[in-house]
Amino acid sequence: YHNYLFYLTGTRLAPKEKLDIPVLFMPDTMKMYEAVVVIHVMRENGENWPYEDSAALNKGLKSSVTVAENGGIQGILWIYPVHGIPEAPQQKLVPAVVCCRARQRVERRVEVLLTGVVPGANAMPATRNSATVNTNKPANIQEEVQVTDCFSTTVEFLYELQYQSNETKSQLGALVGMHLIQRERDTESGIVTLIFNIVFAPNKPMRNEATLVVQCTTGGVWKFPMLFIATEPEVDDVINIEAVGLNKESIVGFKLTSQTR
């Protein structure tokens, strides 16, 4: 990846034989690396593959074959682009917990630290991740906090919540909202801080895990565990039934309204 070229020559392949080509990726910074794997095949006896329409060959397959002087195909090329995307080391992080009573709504700030983000002369290799939840902030965050860009605006971030299963996604996906409200960079350490606003509005008690995945457009992936907890809802009402006498039935009526069809 680091601008090195590796050649594997003299490999003989029998008809329908498979060839495994190992590719080793060892990133030292959190940025995407690009390379191509080029396979050049020639006949063992040195002869060319005949091809009748040399003009069409040169026009449509110029980058895929090497043509001999007589118009035949001397070699065939397969070109495979490879993108190396580094991922921050997985550690036993304490999940950022978002807790709310069922049938209520809560907003929380989640702060994550990204190490080794490029560009930046002082960016360091990725060594740790961390995520914290600030529960002391007011609910109306968007009106108070302005998004600030303390480094090049070309550095953008993509983010999403990933769930353990499709069932968890169907349960939690519609109950959680998230957007990035602030980002800043420490010029000395190169650490980027992202602050997300998380909205959680559960409709029933639950306990589900998720992973906040952040990807920088220049390359690099960071993952942060999260835990969403919905506790028992408040009691709707208290129904009192007054006895009219011993061994006699007492009846009280009340209405239930369905929230769905």
XYZ file of C-alpha atoms in Angstrom, residues 1-215:
215
model
C 0.000 0.000 0.000
C 2.733 2.469 0.779
C 3.589 2.970 -2.902
C 5.320 -0.391 -3.052
C 4.971 -2.662 -6.067
C 5.105 -6.413 -5.676
C 5.565 -8.780 -8.570
C 4.714 -12.452 -8.648
C 6.242 -13.914 -11.796
C 6.634 -17.360 -13.210
C 3.447 -18.756 -11.681
C 2.044 -21.550 -13.813
C -1.693 -22.173 -13.794
C -3.325 -25.317 -15.101
C -6.729 -25.069 -16.822
C -9.447 -24.024 -14.326
C -6.917 -23.783 -11.516
C -7.417 -21.155 -8.800
C -4.788 -18.672 -7.667
C -4.978 -16.955 -4.269
C -3.275 -13.581 -4.081
C -2.722 -12.376 -0.500
C -2.998 -8.662 0.172
C -1.557 -7.360 3.454
C -2.827 -4.099 4.897
C -1.035 -2.431 7.835
C -2.176 1.217 8.112
C -0.278 3.632 10.327
C -2.757 6.512 10.046
C -6.529 6.701 9.904
C -6.902 7.414 6.222
C -7.935 5.391 3.205
C -5.228 3.819 1.064
C -5.706 2.840 -2.565
C -3.897 0.270 -4.665
C -4.527 -2.009 -7.622
C -3.821 -5.688 -8.037
C -2.801 -6.365 -11.639
C -2.812 -9.889 -13.084
C -1.016 -10.385 -16.401
C -1.513 -13.742 -18.095
C 0.470 -15.018 -21.100
C 0.555 -18.387 -22.770
C 3.316 -20.661 -21.563
C 4.521 -21.477 -25.062
C 4.885 -17.767 -25.909
C 2.291 -17.854 -28.685
C -0.380 -15.219 -29.068
C -4.124 -15.567 -28.966
C -5.476 -14.826 -32.445
C -7.972 -12.010 -32.828
C -9.492 -11.026 -36.148
C -10.637 -7.427 -35.638
C -7.503 -5.641 -34.449
C -9.100 -2.184 -34.774
C -11.958 -3.077 -32.424
C -9.487 -4.731 -30.076
C -7.313 -1.647 -29.787
C -10.356 0.565 -29.256
C -12.361 -1.404 -26.706
C -9.822 -3.577 -24.916
C -6.723 -1.435 -25.012
C -6.395 -1.328 -21.221
C -7.222 -5.022 -20.753
C -4.831 -6.728 -23.152
C -1.347 -6.365 -24.577
C -1.295 -6.613 -28.357
C 1.580 -8.100 -30.363
C 2.910 -6.612 -33.584
C 0.981 -9.103 -35.708
C -2.327 -8.065 -34.122
C -2.705 -11.068 -31.852
C -3.245 -10.902 -28.127
C 0.050 -11.335 -26.319
C -1.307 -11.050 -22.774
C -4.519 -10.479 -20.855
C -4.798 -8.083 -17.924
C -7.120 -8.201 -14.916
C -7.055 -5.044 -12.816
C -8.632 -5.098 -9.351
C -8.816 -1.807 -7.409
C -8.344 -2.219 -3.667
C -9.373 0.269 -0.973
C -7.861 -0.117 2.470
C -10.037 1.464 5.161
C -8.450 1.390 8.640
C -10.652 0.747 11.649
C -9.793 1.975 15.121
C -8.745 -0.830 17.505
C -11.663 -2.480 19.247
C -11.425 -2.090 23.003
C -13.646 -2.964 25.931
C -15.366 0.393 26.051
C -18.053 1.249 28.554
C -21.251 1.742 26.532
C -22.839 5.160 26.433
C -26.188 4.599 28.175
C -29.366 6.405 27.142
C -32.167 5.680 29.615
C -35.775 6.794 29.446
C -39.105 5.802 30.884
C -41.436 4.131 28.420
C -43.894 6.499 26.716
C -41.682 9.467 27.458
C -39.008 11.248 25.465
C -35.442 12.117 26.367
C -32.606 13.983 24.628
C -28.966 13.324 25.407
C -25.622 14.553 24.188
C -23.187 11.829 23.227
C -19.565 12.890 22.874
C -17.077 10.697 21.005
C -13.338 11.134 20.511
C -11.713 10.222 17.201
C -7.960 9.706 17.255
C -5.681 9.859 14.246
C -8.006 11.812 11.964
C -6.267 13.236 8.891
C -5.429 15.712 7.465
C -3.390 17.332 10.190
C 0.307 17.493 10.900
C -0.188 16.567 14.534
C -2.530 13.646 13.913
C -1.476 10.587 15.868
C -2.139 6.912 15.107
C -5.413 5.597 16.457
C -4.942 4.301 19.979
C -8.239 4.652 21.806
C -11.908 5.459 21.465
C -14.283 6.852 24.033
C -17.912 7.871 24.229
C -19.665 9.697 27.039
C -23.225 10.824 27.676
C -23.852 14.225 29.199
C -27.163 14.101 31.075
C -26.975 17.594 32.551
C -27.601 19.512 29.342
C -30.964 21.120 28.611
C -33.297 19.354 26.226
C -33.409 22.148 23.663
C -29.836 21.655 22.499
C -30.162 22.746 18.890
C -31.067 26.345 19.761
C -28.165 26.764 22.185
C -25.263 25.111 20.410
C -23.837 26.265 17.135
C -21.971 23.814 14.953
C -18.328 24.855 14.755
C -15.689 23.707 12.299
C -12.240 24.149 13.794
C -10.419 22.500 10.900
C -10.692 22.070 7.158
C -14.270 21.822 5.942
C -13.172 19.112 3.512
C -13.095 16.683 6.434
C -16.604 15.308 6.661
C -18.034 12.487 8.718
C -20.663 9.854 8.003
C -22.388 8.160 10.901
C -25.079 5.614 11.620
C -26.410 3.340 14.342
C -25.902 -0.345 13.688
C -27.939 -2.966 15.511
C -27.222 -6.562 16.452
C -30.071 -7.975 14.390
C -32.865 -6.949 12.043
C -35.338 -7.566 14.853
C -33.540 -5.093 17.105
C -33.373 -2.606 14.229
C -37.121 -2.871 13.660
C -37.796 -2.306 17.366
C -35.305 0.487 18.000
C -34.839 2.163 14.617
C -38.045 4.203 14.727
C -37.556 5.133 18.385
C -34.104 6.711 18.133
C -33.089 9.890 16.341
C -29.528 11.131 16.013
C -27.698 13.991 14.369
C -24.291 15.643 14.624
C -24.460 19.082 16.266
C -20.835 20.001 16.926
C -17.294 18.988 16.007
C -13.930 20.382 16.966
C -10.273 19.408 16.799
C -7.495 19.658 19.343
C -4.567 21.158 17.429
C -1.961 19.636 19.740
C -3.148 16.027 19.923
C -5.062 15.898 16.631
C -8.043 14.338 18.421
C -11.417 15.225 16.905
C -14.431 15.537 19.189
C -17.890 14.909 17.769
C -21.009 15.721 19.759
C -24.274 14.046 18.769
C -27.792 14.808 19.888
C -29.628 11.555 20.635
C -33.421 11.473 20.938
C -34.963 8.359 22.520
C -38.740 7.935 22.705
C -39.548 4.319 23.670
C -43.092 3.016 23.645
C -42.511 0.017 25.936
C -39.867 -1.300 28.349
C -36.774 -2.633 26.573
C -33.019 -3.000 26.774
C -31.162 -2.992 23.458
C -27.558 -2.547 22.406
C -26.357 -0.652 19.354
C -23.091 0.560 17.837
C -22.432 4.117 16.762
C -20.257 3.855 13.633
C -18.415 6.972 12.457
C -16.533 7.086 9.161
